[in-house]
Amino acid sequence: MNSIASEQKSTTNGNGHIGKMTLKDINSPKDLRQCSIEELNGIAQEIRELLITTCSANGGHIGANLGVVELTMAIHYVFNTPKDKVIFDTSHQSYTHKIVTGRRDKFPTLCKYPGGLSRFLVRGETEYDLFSAGHASTGLSASMGFAEAAKHKKADYQTVCVVGDGALTGGMAYEALNNMGYNQTDITIVLNDNKMGISPNVGAMYEYLKRLSEVTTDDRGRRAIGTIFEKLGFKYYGPIDGHNFDELMHHLEEIKHIKGPKILHVLTDKGRGVDYMQNDKATWHEHAAFDIPSGIAKAKLDKTKPSFPSIESIATSALIKLAEKDKTIVGLTAAMAAGTGMVKFGEKFPDRFYDVGIAEEHAITFSAGLAAEGMKPVASIYSPFLQRAFDQIMHDVASMHLPVRMLLPKAAITGDGWTQGGILDLSYLRIIPNIVVAAPMNENELHHMVNMAVQYDKGPIAVRFPKGQSSGMTIDSEFNEIPIGKAELLRDGNDVTLLAIGWTVQDAMKAAAELEKKGISAAVINARFAKPLDEEMILRFAKKTGKIITIEENTLVGGFGSAILECLEHHHLKNVDVKRLGALDGYIPFDKPENIKKSFGMAMEDI
């Protein structure tokens, strides 16, 4: 590969460019292929500067992307993209890919509303973007589909899957590897081994890869020993330095001519180039806007805005308080210790905390086993990620009335991509028998609901809530009992009933105050539960006012509002006008949450 690079002249390049090529000259991978190794190294540094500048202003997945600059450039250099297919798993590590495939000038719009670039890959955004993804461990299965399609169509393109950043902790990845090896699928897998997911990688596979990285290779980069990948039918190469263009291009050029399934094991450094990111990789996986010299979040530097703890940390604090007195409480998360606020629980109770990796299905059935033996498992998993474990909740938990407690942060319209908002859980959870589904109206009620969930022992229970900074409200020092299935009347009224669940109760209260100014008497009910419903209170106010507005930060399809309609139908209650407010059927766009809510007609003014 060195001979290929040396043929590129920095005075006059094959595309007619005169002089040394820099990032401003790169409008497509074709331009990259005209560069010398020296020029590529310079462009890689420019890309890092663009990544840091943009993410410091807008936020984003900075850590992983700083680690894959050279790797991404080398793939586009060696493979004939877009004819050859490159798929990223997970696609949050695709920023360099976006920059070198014609979106350099638009890249500063990353995470900006409206119309900015998504933090993830979106199929069809350009001809280089083949598969949308916001979750991990999907890329290998999708890539096998592309590769096998080439065989059936007798097409001559190659398929490359960049997998890593914790994706190999997910079970779906092994289903794909098993199938690829058996079918001898013609595919190149680039294993981006940065020893990290969102938090440090955990599990036997991580330890195995660590051992592999310490074993000497032969002069062609192949192992002196057998590997699990070779036993599965893959040709294995590496590990190699993922920041060295000579090594990357030499090996990529070699393996692209080899038929069948092959894996190139590449070692990269998450957060490369910024000391404070390399030293705290979990924090810098994804970060809000920050000050570049210090690494301090800009929100913390703004003294005009109060700094309050996160909502999820309030839930964790309540759990810690309970676990101090109850040694049967066990905390679990699926590679989201930092994001769910469970890091503190793990620090306090290291022997009672499990990070299972990106394996939501395993987390839930593992919890079922713990519950079956009298432990009190509390699994904290993002709402939009829990849907991966729907079958496990139904088959392994609810069918046996096992008391698995689930805390679901990010259950809200987030606006940061269709895979990142939790607007389906009220719908998909409430159809499962024997389950309790609850949502507090604020942080203080969340504090009490954590206690409620831990004490509930008749079956599974889920408590959903948004993620982000809390309001700073006072949290009660002691726990109050919240009876299962009991709503709370916050405001009496005669003309209309505002029946809200979760954080939307706050909007309902504001709307009721505005309605009072217009001479309309609105009752406000904090429903608390989507299952079981407080049917007595619902029916009483349905009869009293004859008008109900349901409000939920969930899809209207099968959600809380649908549950209210089912309740009225079941009790043969007619002549009640019902208006449901919530997310419309569809995937949530990338926009400010307040804009999305307005478009759905569910903002406070719409109520």
Coordinates of C-alpha atoms in Angstrom, one line a residue:
M1 CA 0.0 0.0 0.0
N2 CA 3.0 2.3 0.5
S3 CA 3.8 2.1 -3.2
I4 CA 0.2 3.2 -4.0
A5 CA 0.4 6.2 -1.6
S6 CA 3.8 7.2 -2.9
E7 CA 2.4 7.6 -6.4
Q8 CA 0.2 10.5 -5.3
K9 CA 2.0 13.7 -5.8
S10 CA 1.4 16.7 -3.6
T11 CA 2.3 19.1 -6.4
T12 CA -0.2 18.0 -9.1
N13 CA -2.8 15.4 -8.1
G14 CA -4.9 13.2 -10.3
N15 CA -7.9 15.4 -10.0
G16 CA -6.1 18.4 -11.3
H17 CA -5.5 20.0 -7.9
I18 CA -2.3 21.9 -7.7
G19 CA -0.6 22.2 -4.3
K20 CA -1.0 20.4 -1.1
M21 CA -4.5 19.0 -0.5
T22 CA -6.4 20.0 2.6
L23 CA -9.8 19.4 4.0
K24 CA -11.4 22.1 2.0
D25 CA -10.5 20.1 -1.1
I26 CA -12.3 17.0 0.0
N27 CA -15.8 16.9 -1.3
S28 CA -16.1 13.1 -1.8
P29 CA -14.1 9.9 -1.2
K30 CA -12.8 10.3 -4.8
D31 CA -10.9 13.4 -3.6
L32 CA -9.4 11.4 -0.7
R33 CA -8.0 8.9 -3.1
Q34 CA -5.9 11.6 -4.7
C35 CA -4.0 12.3 -1.4
S36 CA -0.6 11.2 -0.2
I37 CA -0.2 9.7 3.2
E38 CA 1.2 13.0 4.4
E39 CA -1.8 14.9 3.2
L40 CA -4.2 12.3 4.7
N41 CA -2.5 12.9 8.1
G42 CA -3.0 16.6 7.8
I43 CA -6.6 16.2 6.7
A44 CA -7.2 13.9 9.7
Q45 CA -6.0 16.6 12.0
E46 CA -8.3 19.2 10.3
I47 CA -11.2 16.8 10.7
R48 CA -10.5 16.5 14.4
E49 CA -10.5 20.2 14.8
L50 CA -13.8 20.4 12.9
L51 CA -15.3 17.7 15.2
I52 CA -14.2 19.5 18.3
T53 CA -15.3 22.9 17.2
T54 CA -18.7 21.7 16.1
C55 CA -19.4 19.5 19.1
S56 CA -18.2 22.1 21.5
A57 CA -20.9 24.4 20.1
N58 CA -23.7 22.0 19.4
G59 CA -23.0 18.9 21.5
G60 CA -22.8 15.4 20.0
H61 CA -21.0 12.1 20.1
I62 CA -17.5 13.5 20.3
G63 CA -15.5 10.7 21.9
A64 CA -16.1 7.8 19.5
N65 CA -15.8 10.0 16.5
L66 CA -12.4 11.4 17.5
G67 CA -11.3 7.8 17.6
V68 CA -12.3 6.7 14.1
V69 CA -11.0 9.5 11.9
E70 CA -8.1 7.6 10.3
L71 CA -10.1 4.4 10.1
T72 CA -13.0 6.0 8.3
M73 CA -10.8 7.8 5.9
A74 CA -8.9 4.6 5.1
I75 CA -12.0 2.7 4.4
H76 CA -13.3 5.3 1.9
Y77 CA -9.7 5.4 0.4
V78 CA -9.4 1.7 -0.2
F79 CA -13.0 0.7 -1.0
N80 CA -14.8 2.2 -4.0
T81 CA -17.6 3.9 -2.2
P82 CA -20.5 4.5 -2.8
K83 CA -20.5 1.5 -5.2
D84 CA -19.0 -0.5 -2.3
K85 CA -21.3 -0.5 0.7
V86 CA -20.1 0.7 4.1
I87 CA -22.4 0.3 7.1
F88 CA -21.7 1.7 10.5
D89 CA -22.7 -0.1 13.8
T90 CA -23.5 1.9 15.8
S91 CA -23.9 4.9 13.5
H92 CA -23.1 7.5 16.1
Q93 CA -19.5 7.0 15.0
S94 CA -20.1 8.2 11.5
Y95 CA -19.2 11.9 11.8
T96 CA -16.0 11.6 9.7
H97 CA -18.0 9.6 7.2
K98 CA -20.4 12.5 6.9
I99 CA -17.6 15.0 6.5
V100 CA -15.7 13.2 3.7
T101 CA -18.9 12.3 1.7
G102 CA -19.9 15.8 0.8
R103 CA -21.2 17.2 4.0
R104 CA -18.2 19.1 5.2
D105 CA -19.7 22.5 4.8
K106 CA -23.0 21.4 6.4
F107 CA -21.3 19.7 9.3
P108 CA -21.4 22.7 11.6
T109 CA -25.3 22.3 11.6
L110 CA -24.9 19.0 13.5
C111 CA -27.6 18.7 16.2
K112 CA -29.0 22.2 15.3
Y113 CA -32.6 22.9 14.7
P114 CA -34.2 22.9 12.2
G115 CA -32.7 21.1 9.3
G116 CA -29.3 20.3 10.9
L117 CA -27.4 17.1 10.3
S118 CA -28.5 14.1 12.4
R119 CA -26.1 12.6 15.0
F120 CA -26.8 9.2 13.4
L121 CA -26.9 7.9 9.9
V122 CA -30.2 8.3 8.0
R123 CA -30.8 6.0 5.1
G124 CA -31.0 8.0 1.9
E125 CA -29.7 11.3 3.2
T126 CA -26.9 10.7 0.6
E127 CA -26.0 7.8 -1.6
Y128 CA -23.4 6.8 1.0
D129 CA -25.9 6.4 3.8
L130 CA -27.4 2.9 3.4
F131 CA -28.9 2.0 6.8
S132 CA -30.4 4.1 9.6
A133 CA -29.4 3.2 13.1
G134 CA -29.5 4.6 16.6
H135 CA -29.2 1.4 18.5
A136 CA -26.1 -0.9 18.6
S137 CA -25.6 -4.5 17.4
T138 CA -27.8 -4.1 14.2
G139 CA -25.1 -3.5 11.6
L140 CA -23.8 -7.0 11.2
S141 CA -27.2 -8.5 10.4
A142 CA -28.0 -5.6 8.0
S143 CA -24.6 -5.9 6.3
M144 CA -25.1 -9.6 5.8
G145 CA -28.3 -8.7 3.9
F146 CA -26.4 -6.3 1.6
A147 CA -23.7 -8.9 1.0
E148 CA -26.0 -11.7 0.3
A149 CA -28.1 -9.5 -2.0
A150 CA -25.0 -8.8 -4.0
K151 CA -24.6 -12.6 -4.5
H152 CA -28.2 -13.0 -5.7
K153 CA -28.0 -10.0 -8.0
K154 CA -24.5 -11.0 -9.3
A155 CA -23.4 -7.5 -8.4
D156 CA -19.7 -6.8 -8.0
Y157 CA -19.8 -4.4 -5.0
Q158 CA -18.2 -5.2 -1.7
T159 CA -19.8 -4.9 1.7
V160 CA -18.0 -3.4 4.8
C161 CA -19.4 -3.2 8.3
V162 CA -17.7 -1.1 10.9
V163 CA -18.7 -2.6 14.2
G164 CA -17.6 -1.6 17.7
D165 CA -18.1 1.0 20.4
G166 CA -19.6 -1.8 22.5
A167 CA -21.8 -3.4 19.8
L168 CA -20.2 -6.8 20.4
T169 CA -21.8 -6.9 23.8
G170 CA -25.2 -7.3 22.2
G171 CA -26.6 -10.8 21.4
M172 CA -27.9 -9.9 18.0
A173 CA -24.3 -9.4 16.8
Y174 CA -23.5 -13.0 17.6
E175 CA -26.6 -14.3 15.8
A176 CA -25.2 -12.5 12.7
L177 CA -21.7 -13.8 13.1
N178 CA -22.9 -17.3 13.5
N179 CA -25.0 -17.0 10.3
M180 CA -22.3 -15.3 8.3
G181 CA -19.7 -17.9 9.2
Y182 CA -22.0 -20.8 8.3
N183 CA -23.0 -19.2 5.0
Q184 CA -19.4 -18.0 4.2
T185 CA -20.9 -14.6 3.3
D186 CA -18.4 -12.5 1.3
I187 CA -18.1 -9.5 3.8
T188 CA -15.4 -7.4 5.5
I189 CA -16.0 -6.7 9.2
V190 CA -13.9 -3.9 10.6
L191 CA -13.9 -4.4 14.4
N192 CA -13.3 -0.9 15.9
D193 CA -11.9 -1.9 19.3
N194 CA -11.8 1.1 21.5
K195 CA -12.5 -0.9 24.7
M196 CA -15.6 1.2 25.2
G197 CA -19.3 1.3 24.7
I198 CA -21.0 4.3 26.2
S199 CA -19.3 3.2 29.5
P200 CA -16.3 0.9 29.6
N201 CA -16.9 -2.3 27.9
V202 CA -17.8 -5.2 30.1
G203 CA -18.1 -9.0 29.7
A204 CA -16.1 -12.0 28.5
M205 CA -15.8 -10.8 24.9
Y206 CA -14.2 -7.6 26.0
E207 CA -11.7 -9.6 28.0
Y208 CA -11.1 -11.9 25.1
L209 CA -10.4 -9.0 22.7
K210 CA -8.0 -7.5 25.3
R211 CA -6.1 -10.8 25.4
L212 CA -6.0 -10.9 21.6
S213 CA -4.5 -7.4 21.4
E214 CA -1.6 -8.6 23.6
V215 CA -0.7 -11.6 21.3
T216 CA 2.0 -11.2 18.6
T217 CA 1.0 -11.3 15.0
D218 CA 3.0 -12.7 12.1
D219 CA 4.4 -10.5 9.3
R220 CA 1.1 -10.5 7.5
G221 CA -0.9 -9.4 10.5
R222 CA -2.4 -12.8 11.3
R223 CA -2.7 -14.5 14.6
A224 CA -0.2 -17.1 15.7
I225 CA -3.1 -18.7 17.5
G226 CA -6.6 -19.6 16.7
T227 CA -9.5 -17.3 17.6
I228 CA -13.1 -17.6 18.3
F229 CA -13.8 -15.8 15.0
E230 CA -11.8 -18.3 13.1
K231 CA -13.7 -21.1 14.8
L232 CA -16.9 -19.4 13.5
G233 CA -15.5 -19.5 9.9
F234 CA -14.0 -16.1 9.6
K235 CA -10.5 -15.1 8.5
Y236 CA -9.1 -13.0 11.2
Y237 CA -6.4 -10.2 10.9
G238 CA -4.9 -7.9 13.4
P239 CA -5.1 -6.3 15.8
I240 CA -3.5 -3.2 14.1
D241 CA -3.1 0.4 14.9
G242 CA -6.3 2.2 13.9
H243 CA -4.5 5.6 13.7
N244 CA -1.8 4.5 11.3
F245 CA -2.7 5.0 7.6
D246 CA 0.1 2.7 6.4
E247 CA -1.1 -0.2 8.5
L248 CA -4.8 0.5 7.8
M249 CA -4.4 0.7 4.1
H250 CA -2.0 -2.2 3.8
H251 CA -4.5 -4.6 5.6
L252 CA -7.7 -3.2 4.0
E253 CA -6.1 -3.5 0.5
E254 CA -5.1 -7.1 1.2
I255 CA -8.3 -8.4 2.7
K256 CA -10.6 -6.8 0.2
H257 CA -9.3 -9.3 -2.4
I258 CA -10.0 -12.2 -0.1
K259 CA -13.4 -14.0 -0.6
G260 CA -15.6 -15.0 2.3
P261 CA -16.1 -13.6 5.7
K262 CA -13.1 -11.8 7.3
I263 CA -12.5 -9.6 10.3
L264 CA -9.9 -6.8 10.7
H265 CA -9.4 -6.1 14.3
V266 CA -8.4 -2.4 14.7
L267 CA -7.4 -0.7 17.9
T268 CA -8.5 2.9 18.3
D269 CA -8.5 5.5 21.1
K270 CA -11.8 7.0 22.0
G271 CA -11.4 10.8 22.5
R272 CA -8.1 10.8 20.7
G273 CA -6.3 14.1 20.6
V274 CA -8.0 15.6 23.7
D275 CA -6.5 14.7 27.0
Y276 CA -9.6 15.2 29.2
M277 CA -11.7 13.1 26.8
Q278 CA -9.2 10.3 26.7
N279 CA -9.0 10.3 30.5
D280 CA -12.8 10.2 30.9
K281 CA -14.1 8.3 28.0
A282 CA -17.5 7.5 29.4
T283 CA -18.4 11.1 30.1
W284 CA -17.2 12.1 26.6
H285 CA -19.1 9.4 24.7
E286 CA -21.8 12.0 24.1
H287 CA -21.7 15.5 25.6
A288 CA -23.5 18.8 25.6
A289 CA -21.9 22.0 24.3
F290 CA -18.6 22.6 26.1
D291 CA -15.7 25.0 26.6
I292 CA -12.8 23.6 24.5
P293 CA -9.8 24.6 26.8
S294 CA -11.4 23.3 30.0
G295 CA -13.9 20.7 28.9
I296 CA -16.5 22.3 31.2
A297 CA -20.1 22.2 29.9
K298 CA -21.2 25.6 28.8
A299 CA -24.4 25.3 30.8
K300 CA -22.3 25.1 33.9
L301 CA -20.3 28.1 32.9
D302 CA -23.5 30.1 32.5
K303 CA -23.9 31.6 35.9
T304 CA -27.3 33.1 35.0
K305 CA -28.9 29.6 34.9
P306 CA -29.2 27.5 38.0
S307 CA -27.5 24.1 38.0
F308 CA -29.7 21.3 39.3
P309 CA -29.2 17.5 39.5
S310 CA -30.5 15.4 36.7
I311 CA -33.9 13.7 36.8
E312 CA -32.4 10.3 36.5
S313 CA -30.0 11.0 39.4
I314 CA -33.0 11.7 41.6
A315 CA -34.3 8.2 40.8
T316 CA -30.9 6.7 41.6
S317 CA -30.6 8.6 44.8
A318 CA -34.0 7.2 46.0
L319 CA -32.9 3.7 45.0
I320 CA -29.6 4.0 46.9
K321 CA -31.5 5.2 50.0
L322 CA -33.7 2.1 49.8
A323 CA -30.8 -0.3 49.1
E324 CA -28.9 0.9 52.2
K325 CA -31.6 -0.7 54.3
D326 CA -32.5 -3.6 52.0
K327 CA -29.7 -5.9 50.8
T328 CA -31.9 -7.8 48.4
I329 CA -32.1 -4.8 46.1
V330 CA -29.9 -5.3 43.0
G331 CA -29.3 -2.6 40.3
L332 CA -28.9 -3.4 36.6
T333 CA -28.4 -1.4 33.4
A334 CA -27.5 -2.2 29.8
A335 CA -24.3 -0.3 29.0
M336 CA -26.0 2.9 30.2
A337 CA -24.6 3.3 33.7
A338 CA -23.8 7.0 33.1
G339 CA -26.9 7.8 31.0
T340 CA -29.3 6.3 33.5
G341 CA -27.6 7.8 36.5
M342 CA -26.8 4.3 37.8
V343 CA -23.0 5.0 38.1
K344 CA -23.5 6.2 41.7
F345 CA -25.4 3.0 42.6
G346 CA -22.6 0.9 41.3
E347 CA -20.0 2.9 43.2
K348 CA -22.1 2.5 46.4
F349 CA -22.9 -1.2 45.9
P350 CA -20.4 -2.7 43.5
D351 CA -21.4 -6.2 44.5
R352 CA -25.1 -5.5 43.8
F353 CA -24.7 -3.8 40.5
Y354 CA -24.6 -5.3 37.0
D355 CA -23.8 -3.6 33.7
V356 CA -24.7 -6.3 31.3
G357 CA -23.5 -4.5 28.1
I358 CA -25.8 -3.6 25.2
A359 CA -28.0 -6.5 26.0
E360 CA -31.5 -5.4 27.1
E361 CA -33.0 -8.8 26.5
H362 CA -30.5 -10.5 28.8
A363 CA -30.9 -7.7 31.4
I364 CA -34.6 -8.4 31.7
T365 CA -34.5 -12.3 31.8
F366 CA -31.5 -12.1 34.1
S367 CA -33.7 -9.9 36.4
A368 CA -36.4 -12.5 36.1
G369 CA -34.1 -15.1 37.5
L370 CA -33.0 -12.8 40.4
A371 CA -36.7 -12.1 41.2
A372 CA -37.5 -15.8 41.1
E373 CA -35.0 -16.3 43.9
G374 CA -36.3 -13.5 46.1
M375 CA -34.0 -10.7 45.1
K376 CA -35.4 -7.2 44.2
P377 CA -33.9 -6.4 40.7
V378 CA -34.3 -2.8 39.5
A379 CA -33.3 -2.5 35.8
S380 CA -32.7 1.0 34.7
I381 CA -33.0 1.1 30.9
Y382 CA -33.8 3.9 28.5
S383 CA -37.4 3.8 27.4
P384 CA -36.5 3.7 23.6
F385 CA -34.1 0.8 24.3
L386 CA -36.4 -1.3 26.5
Q387 CA -38.6 -2.1 23.5
R388 CA -35.8 -4.5 22.4
A389 CA -36.8 -6.6 25.4
F390 CA -40.5 -6.7 24.8
D391 CA -40.6 -10.5 24.4
Q392 CA -38.6 -11.0 27.5
I393 CA -41.0 -8.9 29.6
M394 CA -44.0 -10.8 28.2
H395 CA -42.5 -14.3 28.2
D396 CA -40.0 -14.4 31.0
V397 CA -41.4 -11.9 33.5
A398 CA -45.1 -11.1 33.3
S399 CA -46.2 -14.7 32.6
M400 CA -44.8 -15.8 36.0
H401 CA -45.8 -12.6 37.9
L402 CA -42.1 -12.0 38.7
P403 CA -41.5 -8.7 40.4
V404 CA -39.0 -7.1 38.1
R405 CA -38.8 -3.4 38.6
M406 CA -38.0 -1.2 35.5
L407 CA -37.0 2.4 35.6
L408 CA -37.3 4.0 32.2
P409 CA -35.5 7.3 31.7
K410 CA -35.8 9.2 28.4
A411 CA -39.6 8.4 28.2
A412 CA -40.4 11.6 26.4
I413 CA -40.3 13.5 23.1
T414 CA -36.6 14.3 23.0
G415 CA -36.2 15.7 19.5
D416 CA -32.7 14.1 19.1
G417 CA -33.6 11.5 16.6
W418 CA -36.3 8.9 16.1
T419 CA -34.5 6.2 18.0
Q420 CA -33.8 8.3 21.0
G421 CA -37.3 9.4 22.2
G422 CA -39.4 7.1 24.4
I423 CA -42.9 7.6 23.1
L424 CA -44.0 3.9 22.7
D425 CA -43.6 2.4 26.1
L426 CA -47.1 3.2 27.4
S427 CA -48.5 1.5 24.4
Y428 CA -46.3 -1.6 24.2
L429 CA -46.2 -2.2 28.0
R430 CA -49.8 -1.9 28.8
I431 CA -50.8 -4.7 26.4
I432 CA -48.8 -7.1 28.6
P433 CA -50.8 -8.9 31.2
N434 CA -49.9 -8.7 34.9
I435 CA -47.8 -5.5 34.6
V436 CA -48.1 -2.1 36.3
V437 CA -47.2 0.9 34.2
A438 CA -46.7 4.2 36.1
A439 CA -45.4 7.7 35.4
P440 CA -44.8 10.5 37.9
M441 CA -45.8 14.1 37.3
N442 CA -42.5 15.5 38.6
E443 CA -39.2 14.7 40.3
N444 CA -40.6 14.5 43.8
E445 CA -43.3 12.0 42.8
L446 CA -40.6 10.0 41.0
H447 CA -38.7 9.8 44.3
H448 CA -41.8 8.2 45.8
M449 CA -42.5 6.0 42.8
V450 CA -39.1 4.4 43.1
N451 CA -40.0 3.3 46.6
M452 CA -43.4 2.1 45.3
A453 CA -41.8 0.0 42.6
V454 CA -39.3 -1.6 45.0
Q455 CA -42.0 -2.5 47.5
Y456 CA -44.4 -3.9 44.8
D457 CA -44.0 -7.7 44.7
K458 CA -47.0 -9.0 42.8
G459 CA -45.5 -8.8 39.3
P460 CA -43.5 -6.5 37.0
I461 CA -43.7 -2.8 37.3
A462 CA -42.3 0.0 35.1
V463 CA -41.9 3.7 36.0
R464 CA -41.3 6.0 33.1
F465 CA -39.9 9.5 33.2
P466 CA -37.9 12.0 31.1
K467 CA -34.2 12.5 31.1
G468 CA -32.4 15.8 31.7
Q469 CA -32.0 18.5 34.3
S470 CA -34.5 18.6 37.1
S471 CA -36.5 21.7 38.0
G472 CA -34.7 22.1 41.3
M473 CA -37.9 21.4 43.3
T474 CA -37.5 20.1 46.9
I475 CA -37.4 16.3 47.2
D476 CA -39.1 14.9 50.3
S477 CA -36.8 13.4 52.9
E478 CA -39.0 10.4 53.5
F479 CA -41.0 8.2 51.2
N480 CA -44.8 8.5 50.9
E481 CA -47.0 5.6 49.9
I482 CA -48.5 5.7 46.5
P483 CA -51.3 3.1 46.2
I484 CA -51.0 1.0 43.0
G485 CA -53.6 2.2 40.5
K486 CA -54.7 5.3 42.3
A487 CA -54.9 8.7 40.6
E488 CA -54.7 12.0 42.3
L489 CA -57.2 14.9 41.9
L490 CA -55.1 18.1 41.7
R491 CA -57.8 20.5 40.9
D492 CA -61.6 20.1 40.9
G493 CA -63.8 21.5 38.1
N494 CA -67.2 21.2 36.5
D495 CA -66.8 22.0 32.7
V496 CA -64.0 19.7 31.5
T497 CA -61.6 17.1 32.8
L498 CA -57.9 17.3 32.0
L499 CA -56.6 13.8 32.5
A500 CA -52.9 13.8 32.2
I501 CA -50.0 11.3 32.9
G502 CA -46.3 12.0 33.6
W503 CA -44.7 15.3 33.1
T504 CA -47.7 16.5 31.0
V505 CA -49.6 17.0 34.2
Q506 CA -47.6 20.2 34.7
D507 CA -48.9 21.5 31.4
A508 CA -52.4 20.5 32.3
M509 CA -52.2 22.6 35.5
K510 CA -51.0 25.6 33.6
A511 CA -53.7 25.2 31.1
A512 CA -56.4 24.9 33.8
A513 CA -55.2 28.2 35.3
E514 CA -55.5 29.9 31.8
L515 CA -58.9 28.3 31.3
E516 CA -60.1 29.7 34.6
K517 CA -59.4 33.2 33.3
K518 CA -61.7 32.5 30.4
G519 CA -64.5 31.3 32.7
I520 CA -64.0 27.6 32.1
S521 CA -63.8 25.3 35.2
A522 CA -61.3 22.5 34.5
A523 CA -60.6 19.6 36.7
V524 CA -57.0 18.2 36.6
I525 CA -56.3 14.6 37.4
N526 CA -52.8 13.2 37.8
A527 CA -53.5 9.8 36.4
R528 CA -50.2 8.3 37.6
F529 CA -51.0 4.9 36.1
A530 CA -51.6 3.8 32.5
K531 CA -52.2 0.3 34.0
P532 CA -54.2 -0.3 36.1
L533 CA -56.3 2.8 35.7
D534 CA -58.1 4.5 38.5
E535 CA -61.5 3.7 36.9
E536 CA -63.5 5.0 39.8
M537 CA -62.1 8.5 39.5
I538 CA -62.1 8.5 35.7
L539 CA -65.8 7.4 35.5
R540 CA -66.8 9.9 38.2
F541 CA -65.4 12.9 36.4
A542 CA -66.5 11.6 33.0
K543 CA -70.0 11.7 34.3
K544 CA -69.5 15.0 36.1
T545 CA -68.1 17.1 33.2
G546 CA -69.0 15.0 30.1
K547 CA -65.8 16.2 28.5
I548 CA -62.3 14.7 28.9
I549 CA -59.0 15.7 27.4
T550 CA -56.2 13.1 27.8
I551 CA -52.6 14.3 27.6
E552 CA -49.6 12.0 27.3
E553 CA -46.0 12.2 26.0
N554 CA -46.6 8.9 24.1
T555 CA -48.0 7.9 20.8
L556 CA -51.7 8.1 20.5
V557 CA -51.8 4.6 19.0
G558 CA -52.7 2.3 21.8
G559 CA -51.5 4.8 24.5
F560 CA -53.0 6.3 27.6
G561 CA -55.8 8.0 25.7
S562 CA -56.7 4.7 24.1
A563 CA -56.8 3.1 27.6
I564 CA -59.4 5.8 28.7
L565 CA -61.6 5.1 25.7
E566 CA -61.4 1.4 26.4
C567 CA -62.4 2.1 30.0
L568 CA -65.5 4.2 29.0
E569 CA -66.5 1.5 26.4
H570 CA -66.1 -1.3 28.9
H571 CA -68.4 0.5 31.4
H572 CA -70.9 1.4 28.6
L573 CA -70.5 5.1 29.4
K574 CA -71.8 7.1 26.4
N575 CA -72.3 10.8 25.7
V576 CA -68.8 11.7 26.9
D577 CA -66.7 13.8 24.5
V578 CA -63.0 12.7 24.5
K579 CA -60.1 14.5 22.9
R580 CA -56.7 12.8 23.0
L581 CA -53.5 14.8 22.9
G582 CA -50.2 13.1 22.3
A583 CA -47.6 12.1 19.6
L584 CA -49.0 11.4 16.2
D585 CA -48.4 8.1 14.5
G586 CA -45.0 8.2 12.9
Y587 CA -41.3 8.6 13.7
I588 CA -40.3 11.6 15.7
P589 CA -38.4 14.2 13.7
F590 CA -35.1 15.9 14.7
D591 CA -36.2 19.2 16.1
K592 CA -36.7 21.1 19.4
P593 CA -39.1 19.2 21.7
E594 CA -41.3 22.3 22.1
N595 CA -41.6 22.5 18.3
I596 CA -42.5 18.9 18.0
K597 CA -45.2 19.1 20.7
K598 CA -46.6 22.2 19.0
S599 CA -46.8 20.3 15.7
F600 CA -48.7 17.5 17.5
G601 CA -51.1 20.0 19.0
M602 CA -50.2 19.0 22.6
A603 CA -48.4 22.1 23.9
M604 CA -49.9 23.9 26.9
E605 CA -51.5 26.5 24.6
D606 CA -53.1 23.8 22.6
I607 CA -54.6 22.2 25.7

